[in-house]
């Protein structure tokens, strides 16, 4: 044989010689049982827990969603402070566009006829005065309602307060009706249309499921037991499922979450993808640390008088803001997570022989026999070396 | 040697004695080939699929985004039912703030001059009446338009209906123009400014890319082929890319998603991070189960007459709501996912010897020779024990 | 023994015979040290980096959040172009609902008294004319302000421009005040209420922490050092923390992000879940490629004159849009990620013997001794076979 052939053969031996561990077969049913049982436990975890319960073989994606809402209902109010008034959706639903967050007005403090002018401040310790000297002109009290003109005026026949430049007459929001003005709002309904996408899986779905027909939709009303798929919700029902009382909440307002859970399994063998509705109050009800409890905001309707002066009706609107919150995760078989989880399981399987070895060499009667045949001590070719080795250990 | 030295040596032996498996080298090219080939397959999966295709070595983060939009264009309408009217962005774009969701009005049913008063209901089977007895005072029909006063009035010369307390005159929304009022809206344009953040990687970017200059932006218009980076979109183009016809959609309205995909690779060796625009209609077009097809909402402009009476113009606005939906995931090399995926791959590599062993002991001619030299049966020191062992197996 | 018993025994042997690798024990402190040290490194990575630093044993969930905001403050403006005017929150805060995105008006171009009528265009090269022939009737210039009537009218005593049908008088937005009209807006404050949910862990929390009492909330103001938990922010402070100057930004407007990071650790042994506020300007300040720099939008207040004509006040509102952006990830001990990461670590531990073997067989003096006792070459039963084997290698 030539030299190059020899070299080539050496390389082939290096690459293709297969080195396999020598093994000792132990015909003990106990050891075998421990081995198989531990294997079984690991497999049980992998198949049972990782695959079936956790579905860890799935890739996941987060939901993308659009919501449109449409509130229906009207009410008639007739209380002493206000003219009788008919309210339709345009009056109480703000903003009107029907986004995922909509507000239903339930209580109101109206201050009509405000103009840019001067008036006496609302009386409180820092605004009452004896004469003009008590009122600094141009002073801008952050808790007040306007810029002081420097005059001290009669607020009522009893009390004098500093005059301010502001939108007058000032709003008096302490006379909030104890019973909500639009108590009837509890019977309003809202239609929620929600369409979702899982972009990674190119999956689209709507909350109006395909088996629902138009006739059903015209009359149905959401009920967890009888009509769990109906996308029309009575406001009272939403609030009571959130554990609150509508009439209580209506007085000072609040924020209520309509949570739509779109957790989906998109594997073809177990496809399941339905919206699940839950309701939860999102602001705190009676905490110790609540500033501005409830939910309200002010807005105004601006008018012009015949003389061209700007007049506004200031409205402090109390009500319930409904936030439609869509969340969820879709899972679908993915090769990478499968491999990763299988790999982790295999790692644990490779621990099983260690457990069995430990059991065999520790707990079995014949452990010495096993140990002698399994492990061989390195046989030094000269006893001197061996002795020096021991010395090395001893002195280090 | 003292006792403690012996003990210490024992400990050192326990900790530092290295136990390595004895191996048998098999110089068979077939077995070697099976071994190497299986190894190669595993490596191919790891390098090729996990690293290159799936980029499983990356940590990921979800996008955070802000959107501002600005619509431009105006239109002039001159139809028989309405006075000639000029529409600018303030008239048709609701809400005006330019959020991620904006609405362009395309069709309208206007009911001017509504006041809180009494009028005859719109005629339908449940509202027509013969005389006052048919109309229950105070009855509040959820499908009706107001609270009944108990009177039966002439709706027209032919039909009598119950009188209601409501905003009168009532809206008649059945006369919706067949051709959209603001058909010209298809030529309006919208500028979308979108700035995103991946907080985990402290990465910020805007959809107006840095190579775009001001001159280009003043004249450009998005086109997937010629101007894929221009952030100015013609509404007609958006709608037609979503597979819809603008004029069709404009009549009854709809919801259209402008999806911006910010999937990014932030590794320095392969950095790629551009917005990708797609368009999709988000509401259903002609489903069987559609209530309130299209997209519309009502709002009103409130006025006061010289006498102080509140008057409103009710507007039922049909139009297209454009929802700018920003999504995406950024990936960047991360040590933990890399280790996890490498670990999983190593686990599979540790399976390779099993495959080779199985091949060697099953498919090779010399399998008995290999088997004899690889595995040794435990040699019992007394034959009696061995026999009893067999019996144990047999009787259990 | 019967045949079936034999078969059964065979099966038992097959299932329960335990095959364990034969090992060679090498009492070398060097090899032992390399082995243990490598093991230690892997364990260090697992315990130190994966568990402590990266918390890779945790399952994660994304935050779901609701935000309500309430702006406070008022201002008085008295500039030459406009009547003295008092501004309260209803005037400058748009939209009024107090969502996660709110706008504070700081500068304004008002065009009162617009009606649907005809007027001369604003002069620019494409609108100036000599006589009616220069103006095409019905022409709709996208950069213009209305539809041309075909007449050429005096814009001023010097220049003639084409007449358009539009909301007249036209807005002249070039006279934007150099100093922001509502410069005082910097002292307005905003209360941000934010409640979050991690649905996977059923965890709810608010940014008004439980140890904060009502008295504190009434007087506090956010300050990173002294009051990091106070949810009331002075606008000037927000803007300056974002590295901007309020008065600069107020002139042309802008978008400012209030980022709330709710990254949480929900393990019971290290629970930590607090909001962390940061502020960042989201639009570009002075880029080369900026169209429509700053942030503004137009809206109008609609009136009716005594004669029933519709009049509007057009308002081009410049100001700062504050976007409250809530993000974060919660982590909590999870069995699947723990197992996956442990599995990966175990895989690396199974590499350790390879490293030790390589060290033992390459770097040690007694490598030949070790090699001889560790590995056995397959002993062919006939030398002929062995020779043919070599030949096979050589010729392939």
Tab-separated table of C-alpha atoms in Angstrom, chain A:
chain	number	residue	atom	x	y	z
A	1	UNK	CA	0.000	0.000	0.000
A	2	UNK	CA	1.224	3.488	-0.825
A	3	UNK	CA	1.615	6.165	1.830
A	4	UNK	CA	-1.362	8.247	0.654
A	5	UNK	CA	-3.645	5.235	0.744
A	6	UNK	CA	-2.542	4.674	4.337
A	7	UNK	CA	-3.224	8.276	5.249
A	8	UNK	CA	-6.616	8.113	3.578
A	9	UNK	CA	-7.443	4.939	5.447
A	10	UNK	CA	-6.396	6.637	8.680
A	11	UNK	CA	-8.796	9.451	7.958
A	12	UNK	CA	-11.585	7.000	7.148
A	13	UNK	CA	-10.938	5.179	10.408
A	14	UNK	CA	-11.008	8.478	12.250
A	15	UNK	CA	-14.299	9.534	10.718
A	16	UNK	CA	-16.177	6.281	10.355
A	17	UNK	CA	-14.940	4.083	13.209
A	18	UNK	CA	-17.897	3.853	15.476
A	19	UNK	CA	-17.236	3.982	19.192
A	20	UNK	CA	-19.982	2.448	21.272
A	21	UNK	CA	-20.035	2.002	25.048
A	22	UNK	CA	-19.568	-1.484	26.402
A	23	UNK	CA	-22.445	-2.465	28.571
A	24	UNK	CA	-23.248	-4.847	31.354
A	25	UNK	CA	-26.646	-6.464	31.365
A	26	UNK	CA	-28.163	-6.946	34.790
A	27	UNK	CA	-31.064	-9.379	34.894
A	28	UNK	CA	-32.602	-7.948	38.064
A	29	UNK	CA	-36.290	-7.276	37.974
A	30	UNK	CA	-36.035	-4.678	40.724
A	31	UNK	CA	-33.441	-2.573	38.984
A	32	UNK	CA	-35.289	-3.017	35.723
A	33	UNK	CA	-38.504	-1.926	37.348
A	34	UNK	CA	-36.939	1.195	38.826
A	35	UNK	CA	-35.493	1.996	35.418
A	36	UNK	CA	-38.731	1.510	33.511
A	37	UNK	CA	-40.834	3.260	36.144
A	38	UNK	CA	-38.648	6.369	36.096
A	39	UNK	CA	-38.788	6.358	32.311
A	40	UNK	CA	-42.549	6.094	32.534
A	41	UNK	CA	-42.758	9.079	34.872
A	42	UNK	CA	-40.740	11.248	32.504
A	43	UNK	CA	-42.845	10.158	29.539
A	44	UNK	CA	-46.003	10.817	31.518
A	45	UNK	CA	-44.856	14.353	32.172
A	46	UNK	CA	-44.007	14.909	28.536
A	47	UNK	CA	-47.115	13.442	27.012
A	48	UNK	CA	-49.560	14.290	29.751
A	49	UNK	CA	-48.528	17.627	31.074
A	50	UNK	CA	-46.440	19.304	28.399
A	51	UNK	CA	-48.483	18.155	25.411
A	52	UNK	CA	-52.019	17.737	26.655
A	53	UNK	CA	-52.325	20.253	29.478
A	54	UNK	CA	-49.885	23.001	28.526
A	55	UNK	CA	-49.885	22.523	24.756
A	56	UNK	CA	-46.238	23.532	24.853
A	57	UNK	CA	-45.762	22.275	21.317
A	58	UNK	CA	-47.616	25.308	20.035
A	59	UNK	CA	-46.379	28.560	18.642
A	60	UNK	CA	-48.381	31.498	19.905
A	61	UNK	CA	-49.553	34.827	18.569
A	62	UNK	CA	-51.314	37.799	20.144
A	63	UNK	CA	-54.665	39.032	19.006
A	64	UNK	CA	-55.286	42.142	16.909
A	65	UNK	CA	-58.801	43.448	17.098
A	66	UNK	CA	-61.272	46.083	16.016
A	67	UNK	CA	-64.422	46.922	17.876
A	68	UNK	CA	-67.512	48.837	16.901
A	69	UNK	CA	-70.330	49.426	19.328
A	70	UNK	CA	-73.849	50.712	18.960
A	71	UNK	CA	-75.946	51.701	21.933
A	72	UNK	CA	-79.745	51.691	21.745
A	73	UNK	CA	-82.403	53.065	24.022
A	74	UNK	CA	-83.994	56.307	25.107
A	75	UNK	CA	-85.209	57.829	28.317
A	76	UNK	CA	-87.442	60.591	29.567
A	77	UNK	CA	-86.486	62.646	32.593
A	78	UNK	CA	-88.722	64.877	34.610
A	79	UNK	CA	-87.092	66.178	37.769
A	80	UNK	CA	-87.669	69.404	39.620
A	81	UNK	CA	-84.356	71.116	38.730
A	82	UNK	CA	-84.615	70.655	35.013
A	83	UNK	CA	-87.142	70.912	32.246
A	84	UNK	CA	-88.724	67.622	31.201
A	85	UNK	CA	-86.405	66.182	28.642
A	86	UNK	CA	-86.247	63.317	26.207
A	87	UNK	CA	-82.821	61.678	25.833
A	88	UNK	CA	-81.813	59.622	22.865
A	89	UNK	CA	-78.499	57.976	22.028
A	90	UNK	CA	-77.125	61.179	20.510
A	91	UNK	CA	-77.670	62.976	23.816
A	92	UNK	CA	-76.186	60.444	26.223
A	93	UNK	CA	-73.615	58.488	24.203
A	94	UNK	CA	-70.290	60.325	24.033
A	95	UNK	CA	-68.274	60.112	21.790
A	96	UNK	CA	-70.857	59.081	19.218
A	97	UNK	CA	-68.546	57.079	16.915
A	98	UNK	CA	-68.988	53.746	18.618
A	99	UNK	CA	-65.393	52.834	19.320
A	100	UNK	CA	-64.207	50.207	21.724
A	101	UNK	CA	-64.674	52.678	24.541
A	102	UNK	CA	-68.062	54.293	24.920
A	103	UNK	CA	-69.658	56.375	27.609
A	104	UNK	CA	-73.251	56.318	28.719
A	105	UNK	CA	-74.301	59.414	30.607
A	106	UNK	CA	-76.329	58.621	33.694
A	107	UNK	CA	-76.232	61.736	35.818
A	108	UNK	CA	-75.611	65.341	35.024
A	109	UNK	CA	-74.950	68.787	36.472
A	110	UNK	CA	-75.934	71.368	33.884
A	111	UNK	CA	-74.968	75.011	34.022
A	112	UNK	CA	-76.701	76.751	31.128
A	113	UNK	CA	-76.056	80.263	29.946
A	114	UNK	CA	-72.393	80.648	30.869
A	115	UNK	CA	-70.655	83.628	29.329
A	116	UNK	CA	-67.191	85.103	29.672
A	117	UNK	CA	-67.913	87.574	32.442
A	118	UNK	CA	-67.426	88.350	36.114
A	119	UNK	CA	-69.095	86.839	39.108
A	120	UNK	CA	-68.580	86.199	42.811
A	121	UNK	CA	-66.621	83.024	43.624
A	122	UNK	CA	-68.234	80.050	45.286
A	123	UNK	CA	-67.867	80.635	49.040
A	124	UNK	CA	-65.167	78.688	50.874
A	125	UNK	CA	-62.573	79.744	53.479
A	126	UNK	CA	-60.100	80.997	50.885
A	127	UNK	CA	-62.572	82.981	48.768
A	128	UNK	CA	-64.711	84.826	51.350
A	129	UNK	CA	-63.775	88.451	51.900
A	130	UNK	CA	-64.673	91.514	53.870
A	131	UNK	CA	-63.722	94.172	51.359
A	132	UNK	CA	-61.707	94.619	48.178
A	133	UNK	CA	-58.388	94.534	50.027
A	134	UNK	CA	-58.873	90.805	50.676
A	135	UNK	CA	-58.911	90.050	46.955
A	136	UNK	CA	-55.635	90.392	45.057
A	137	UNK	CA	-56.238	91.382	41.441
A	138	UNK	CA	-54.937	88.833	38.946
A	139	UNK	CA	-54.474	86.121	41.563
A	140	UNK	CA	-55.012	82.708	40.050
A	141	UNK	CA	-56.006	80.191	42.712
A	142	UNK	CA	-55.543	76.669	41.292
A	143	UNK	CA	-58.481	75.485	43.420
A	144	UNK	CA	-60.632	78.441	42.428
A	145	UNK	CA	-62.727	79.021	39.364
A	146	UNK	CA	-61.151	82.011	37.693
A	147	UNK	CA	-58.846	85.000	37.786
A	148	UNK	CA	-59.561	87.488	40.573
A	149	UNK	CA	-60.596	90.973	39.543
A	150	UNK	CA	-59.735	92.484	42.927
A	151	UNK	CA	-63.300	93.238	43.935
A	152	UNK	CA	-65.260	91.766	46.814
A	153	UNK	CA	-68.873	91.122	45.878
A	154	UNK	CA	-72.014	89.756	47.494
A	155	UNK	CA	-72.316	86.046	46.721
A	156	UNK	CA	-75.574	85.928	48.633
A	157	UNK	CA	-77.251	88.165	51.158
A	158	UNK	CA	-75.108	86.569	53.887
A	159	UNK	CA	-71.664	86.031	52.418
A	160	UNK	CA	-69.283	88.123	50.329
A	161	UNK	CA	-66.645	86.506	48.096
A	162	UNK	CA	-63.967	87.713	45.726
A	163	UNK	CA	-65.105	88.404	42.214
A	164	UNK	CA	-63.489	86.383	39.435
A	165	UNK	CA	-63.279	86.606	35.685
A	166	UNK	CA	-64.537	83.276	34.367
A	167	UNK	CA	-67.371	81.509	32.611
A	168	UNK	CA	-70.246	82.834	34.713
A	169	UNK	CA	-72.485	81.772	36.342
A	170	UNK	CA	-70.142	79.291	38.014
A	171	UNK	CA	-70.991	75.618	38.143
A	172	UNK	CA	-72.309	74.374	41.472
A	173	UNK	CA	-71.650	70.659	41.340
A	174	UNK	CA	-72.486	69.840	44.935
A	175	UNK	CA	-76.174	69.396	44.181
A	176	UNK	CA	-75.653	66.112	42.352
A	177	UNK	CA	-78.944	64.184	42.258
A	178	UNK	CA	-78.832	61.308	44.754
A	179	UNK	CA	-80.765	59.129	42.379
A	180	UNK	CA	-79.248	59.019	38.918
A	181	UNK	CA	-81.058	61.203	36.414
A	182	UNK	CA	-81.001	58.570	33.679
A	183	UNK	CA	-81.877	55.649	35.923
A	184	UNK	CA	-83.577	54.154	32.882
A	185	UNK	CA	-80.176	53.710	31.247
A	186	UNK	CA	-80.004	50.259	32.816
A	187	UNK	CA	-82.317	49.016	30.103
A	188	UNK	CA	-80.284	50.383	27.237
A	189	UNK	CA	-78.607	47.735	25.111
A	190	UNK	CA	-75.344	47.723	23.263
A	191	UNK	CA	-74.385	45.737	20.187
A	192	UNK	CA	-70.706	44.925	20.138
A	193	UNK	CA	-69.120	43.921	16.842
A	194	UNK	CA	-65.616	42.620	17.234
A	195	UNK	CA	-63.432	41.235	14.494
A	196	UNK	CA	-60.055	39.758	15.337
A	197	UNK	CA	-56.946	38.667	13.503
A	198	UNK	CA	-54.023	36.477	14.402
A	199	UNK	CA	-51.558	37.754	11.805
A	200	UNK	CA	-48.970	34.982	12.262
A	201	UNK	CA	-51.548	32.321	11.410
A	202	UNK	CA	-53.512	34.483	8.962
A	203	UNK	CA	-56.635	33.727	10.957
A	204	UNK	CA	-59.664	36.025	11.040
A	205	UNK	CA	-62.873	35.719	13.005
A	206	UNK	CA	-65.800	37.819	14.217
A	207	UNK	CA	-67.738	37.621	17.457
A	208	UNK	CA	-70.944	37.255	15.424
A	209	UNK	CA	-70.437	33.542	14.801
A	210	UNK	CA	-71.413	32.005	11.511
A	211	UNK	CA	-74.227	29.864	12.910
A	212	UNK	CA	-76.081	32.933	14.152
A	213	UNK	CA	-78.759	34.203	11.826
A	214	UNK	CA	-80.186	37.620	11.359
A	215	UNK	CA	-83.554	36.845	12.953
A	216	UNK	CA	-81.918	35.628	16.135
A	217	UNK	CA	-79.732	38.717	16.304
A	218	UNK	CA	-82.732	41.027	16.123
A	219	UNK	CA	-84.263	39.642	19.298
A	220	UNK	CA	-81.508	38.061	21.341
A	221	UNK	CA	-79.838	39.376	24.453
A	222	UNK	CA	-76.641	38.063	25.982
A	223	UNK	CA	-77.108	35.604	28.804
A	224	UNK	CA	-74.266	33.401	29.961
A	225	UNK	CA	-76.489	30.350	30.150
A	226	UNK	CA	-79.167	30.696	27.522
A	227	UNK	CA	-77.571	33.018	24.931
A	228	UNK	CA	-73.793	32.926	25.383
A	229	UNK	CA	-73.115	33.891	21.748
A	230	UNK	CA	-75.440	36.862	21.425
A	231	UNK	CA	-73.423	40.066	20.987
A	232	UNK	CA	-76.168	42.330	22.341
A	233	UNK	CA	-75.793	43.221	26.000
A	234	UNK	CA	-78.201	44.935	28.382
A	235	UNK	CA	-76.235	47.483	30.408
A	236	UNK	CA	-77.829	46.363	33.678
A	237	UNK	CA	-76.757	42.797	32.976
A	238	UNK	CA	-73.160	43.835	32.317
A	239	UNK	CA	-72.989	45.815	35.535
A	240	UNK	CA	-74.586	43.121	37.658
A	241	UNK	CA	-72.263	40.416	36.263
A	242	UNK	CA	-69.401	42.656	37.321
A	243	UNK	CA	-70.800	42.443	40.839
A	244	UNK	CA	-72.091	45.994	41.011
A	245	UNK	CA	-75.474	47.633	41.299
A	246	UNK	CA	-76.356	49.762	38.284
A	247	UNK	CA	-78.302	52.392	40.218
A	248	UNK	CA	-75.458	52.779	42.716
A	249	UNK	CA	-72.855	53.079	40.013
A	250	UNK	CA	-74.960	55.447	37.919
A	251	UNK	CA	-74.936	58.222	40.512
A	252	UNK	CA	-71.223	58.981	40.495
A	253	UNK	CA	-70.185	57.014	37.447
A	254	UNK	CA	-67.449	54.474	36.962
A	255	UNK	CA	-65.429	52.500	34.472
A	256	UNK	CA	-66.541	49.050	33.484
A	257	UNK	CA	-64.521	46.607	31.473
A	258	UNK	CA	-66.123	44.299	28.936
A	259	UNK	CA	-63.346	41.762	28.537
A	260	UNK	CA	-63.432	39.536	25.492
A	261	UNK	CA	-61.083	36.599	25.738
A	262	UNK	CA	-60.166	35.148	22.354
A	263	UNK	CA	-57.837	32.387	23.565
A	264	UNK	CA	-57.786	30.027	20.637
A	265	UNK	CA	-56.462	26.616	19.749
A	266	UNK	CA	-55.935	26.603	16.000
A	267	UNK	CA	-54.660	23.024	15.563
A	268	UNK	CA	-56.834	21.272	13.041
A	269	UNK	CA	-57.417	18.327	15.350
A	270	UNK	CA	-58.710	20.442	18.200
A	271	UNK	CA	-59.797	23.722	16.711
A	272	UNK	CA	-61.589	25.863	19.236
A	273	UNK	CA	-61.937	29.584	18.872
A	274	UNK	CA	-64.813	31.400	20.536
A	275	UNK	CA	-65.041	34.740	22.295
A	276	UNK	CA	-65.593	34.512	26.039
A	277	UNK	CA	-67.132	37.543	27.707
A	278	UNK	CA	-66.402	38.652	31.244
A	279	UNK	CA	-67.188	41.903	32.995
A	280	UNK	CA	-65.210	43.703	35.670
A	281	UNK	CA	-65.326	47.113	37.305
A	282	UNK	CA	-62.023	48.802	36.498
A	283	UNK	CA	-62.033	51.800	38.834
A	284	UNK	CA	-62.026	51.415	42.590
A	285	UNK	CA	-65.317	51.664	44.335
A	286	UNK	CA	-64.718	52.779	47.911
A	287	UNK	CA	-60.997	52.854	48.494
A	288	UNK	CA	-59.422	54.980	51.201
A	289	UNK	CA	-57.199	56.673	48.698
A	290	UNK	CA	-59.651	57.707	46.055
A	291	UNK	CA	-59.492	61.176	44.618
A	292	UNK	CA	-62.342	62.056	42.338
A	293	UNK	CA	-64.251	58.822	42.848
A	294	UNK	CA	-66.422	57.558	40.047
A	295	UNK	CA	-66.082	58.798	36.524
A	296	UNK	CA	-67.094	62.148	35.151
A	297	UNK	CA	-65.949	64.773	32.711
A	298	UNK	CA	-67.097	68.186	31.636
A	299	UNK	CA	-68.034	69.273	28.179
A	300	UNK	CA	-69.947	72.182	26.791
A	301	UNK	CA	-72.321	73.095	24.007
A	302	UNK	CA	-71.397	76.470	22.568
A	303	UNK	CA	-73.992	78.867	21.217
A	304	UNK	CA	-74.041	82.402	19.980
A	305	UNK	CA	-76.699	84.864	20.997
A	306	UNK	CA	-78.391	87.056	18.437
A	307	UNK	CA	-75.933	89.788	19.458
A	308	UNK	CA	-73.014	87.489	18.643
A	309	UNK	CA	-71.968	86.813	22.214
A	310	UNK	CA	-70.653	83.314	22.906
A	311	UNK	CA	-72.711	81.382	25.425
A	312	UNK	CA	-72.186	77.822	26.525
A	313	UNK	CA	-74.060	75.194	28.435
A	314	UNK	CA	-71.538	73.498	30.692
A	315	UNK	CA	-72.326	69.873	31.352
A	316	UNK	CA	-70.623	67.864	34.047
A	317	UNK	CA	-71.411	64.384	32.866
A	318	UNK	CA	-71.355	61.460	35.268
A	319	UNK	CA	-71.736	58.071	33.757
A	320	UNK	CA	-70.332	54.689	33.044
A	321	UNK	CA	-67.492	54.318	30.622
A	322	UNK	CA	-67.508	50.882	29.072
A	323	UNK	CA	-64.119	49.760	27.830
A	324	UNK	CA	-64.194	46.794	25.478
A	325	UNK	CA	-60.877	45.074	26.098
A	326	UNK	CA	-59.975	42.312	23.696
A	327	UNK	CA	-57.159	39.960	24.584
A	328	UNK	CA	-56.075	36.432	23.908
A	329	UNK	CA	-53.418	34.175	22.549
A	330	UNK	CA	-53.744	31.692	19.749
A	331	UNK	CA	-51.679	28.553	19.695
A	332	UNK	CA	-50.906	26.335	16.745
A	333	UNK	CA	-48.544	23.402	16.334
A	334	UNK	CA	-45.053	24.719	15.685
A	335	UNK	CA	-41.942	22.695	14.954
A	336	UNK	CA	-39.526	24.763	17.049
A	337	UNK	CA	-41.398	24.674	20.364
A	338	UNK	CA	-42.123	20.972	19.791
A	339	UNK	CA	-38.447	20.204	19.288
A	340	UNK	CA	-37.425	22.335	22.252
A	341	UNK	CA	-39.864	20.614	24.571
A	342	UNK	CA	-39.014	17.143	23.252
A	343	UNK	CA	-35.349	17.981	23.710
A	344	UNK	CA	-35.905	18.984	27.300
A	345	UNK	CA	-37.823	15.767	27.894
A	346	UNK	CA	-35.032	13.711	26.310
A	347	UNK	CA	-32.558	15.384	28.630
A	348	UNK	CA	-34.578	14.156	31.539
A	349	UNK	CA	-34.780	10.670	30.008
A	350	UNK	CA	-30.985	10.666	29.911
A	351	UNK	CA	-31.049	11.169	33.670
A	352	UNK	CA	-33.014	7.955	34.166
A	353	UNK	CA	-29.967	5.591	33.912
A	354	UNK	CA	-28.281	7.640	36.614
A	355	UNK	CA	-31.243	7.059	38.892
A	356	UNK	CA	-31.257	3.359	38.087
A	357	UNK	CA	-27.466	3.074	38.586
A	358	UNK	CA	-27.701	4.821	41.923
A	359	UNK	CA	-30.505	2.506	42.984
A	360	UNK	CA	-28.567	-0.546	41.779
A	361	UNK	CA	-25.320	0.387	43.505
A	362	UNK	CA	-26.889	1.599	46.740
A	363	UNK	CA	-30.100	-0.201	47.546
A	364	UNK	CA	-29.588	-3.711	46.100
A	365	UNK	CA	-28.157	-6.606	48.128
A	366	UNK	CA	-25.810	-7.614	45.332
A	367	UNK	CA	-24.486	-4.049	44.951
A	368	UNK	CA	-20.874	-5.154	45.401
A	369	UNK	CA	-21.168	-7.734	42.665
A	370	UNK	CA	-22.718	-5.155	40.316
A	371	UNK	CA	-20.145	-2.560	41.195
A	372	UNK	CA	-17.235	-4.926	40.650
A	373	UNK	CA	-18.442	-5.933	37.199
A	374	UNK	CA	-19.596	-2.474	36.090
A	375	UNK	CA	-16.573	-0.368	37.051
A	376	UNK	CA	-12.954	-1.262	36.612
A	377	UNK	CA	-10.200	0.601	38.389
A	378	UNK	CA	-7.467	1.839	36.106
A	379	UNK	CA	-4.655	-0.720	36.199
A	380	UNK	CA	-1.392	1.175	36.462
A	381	UNK	CA	1.413	-0.525	34.604
A	382	UNK	CA	3.879	0.112	37.463
A	383	UNK	CA	2.925	0.084	41.097
A	384	UNK	CA	5.319	2.962	41.782
A	385	UNK	CA	3.250	5.341	39.685
A	386	UNK	CA	0.162	4.327	41.563
A	387	UNK	CA	1.820	4.994	44.885
A	388	UNK	CA	3.081	8.407	43.823
A	389	UNK	CA	-0.425	9.186	42.672
A	390	UNK	CA	-1.738	8.563	46.149
A	391	UNK	CA	1.006	10.745	47.524
A	392	UNK	CA	0.021	13.509	45.196
A	393	UNK	CA	-3.518	13.388	46.557
A	394	UNK	CA	-2.227	13.354	50.089
A	395	UNK	CA	0.048	16.348	49.785
A	396	UNK	CA	-2.006	18.656	47.674
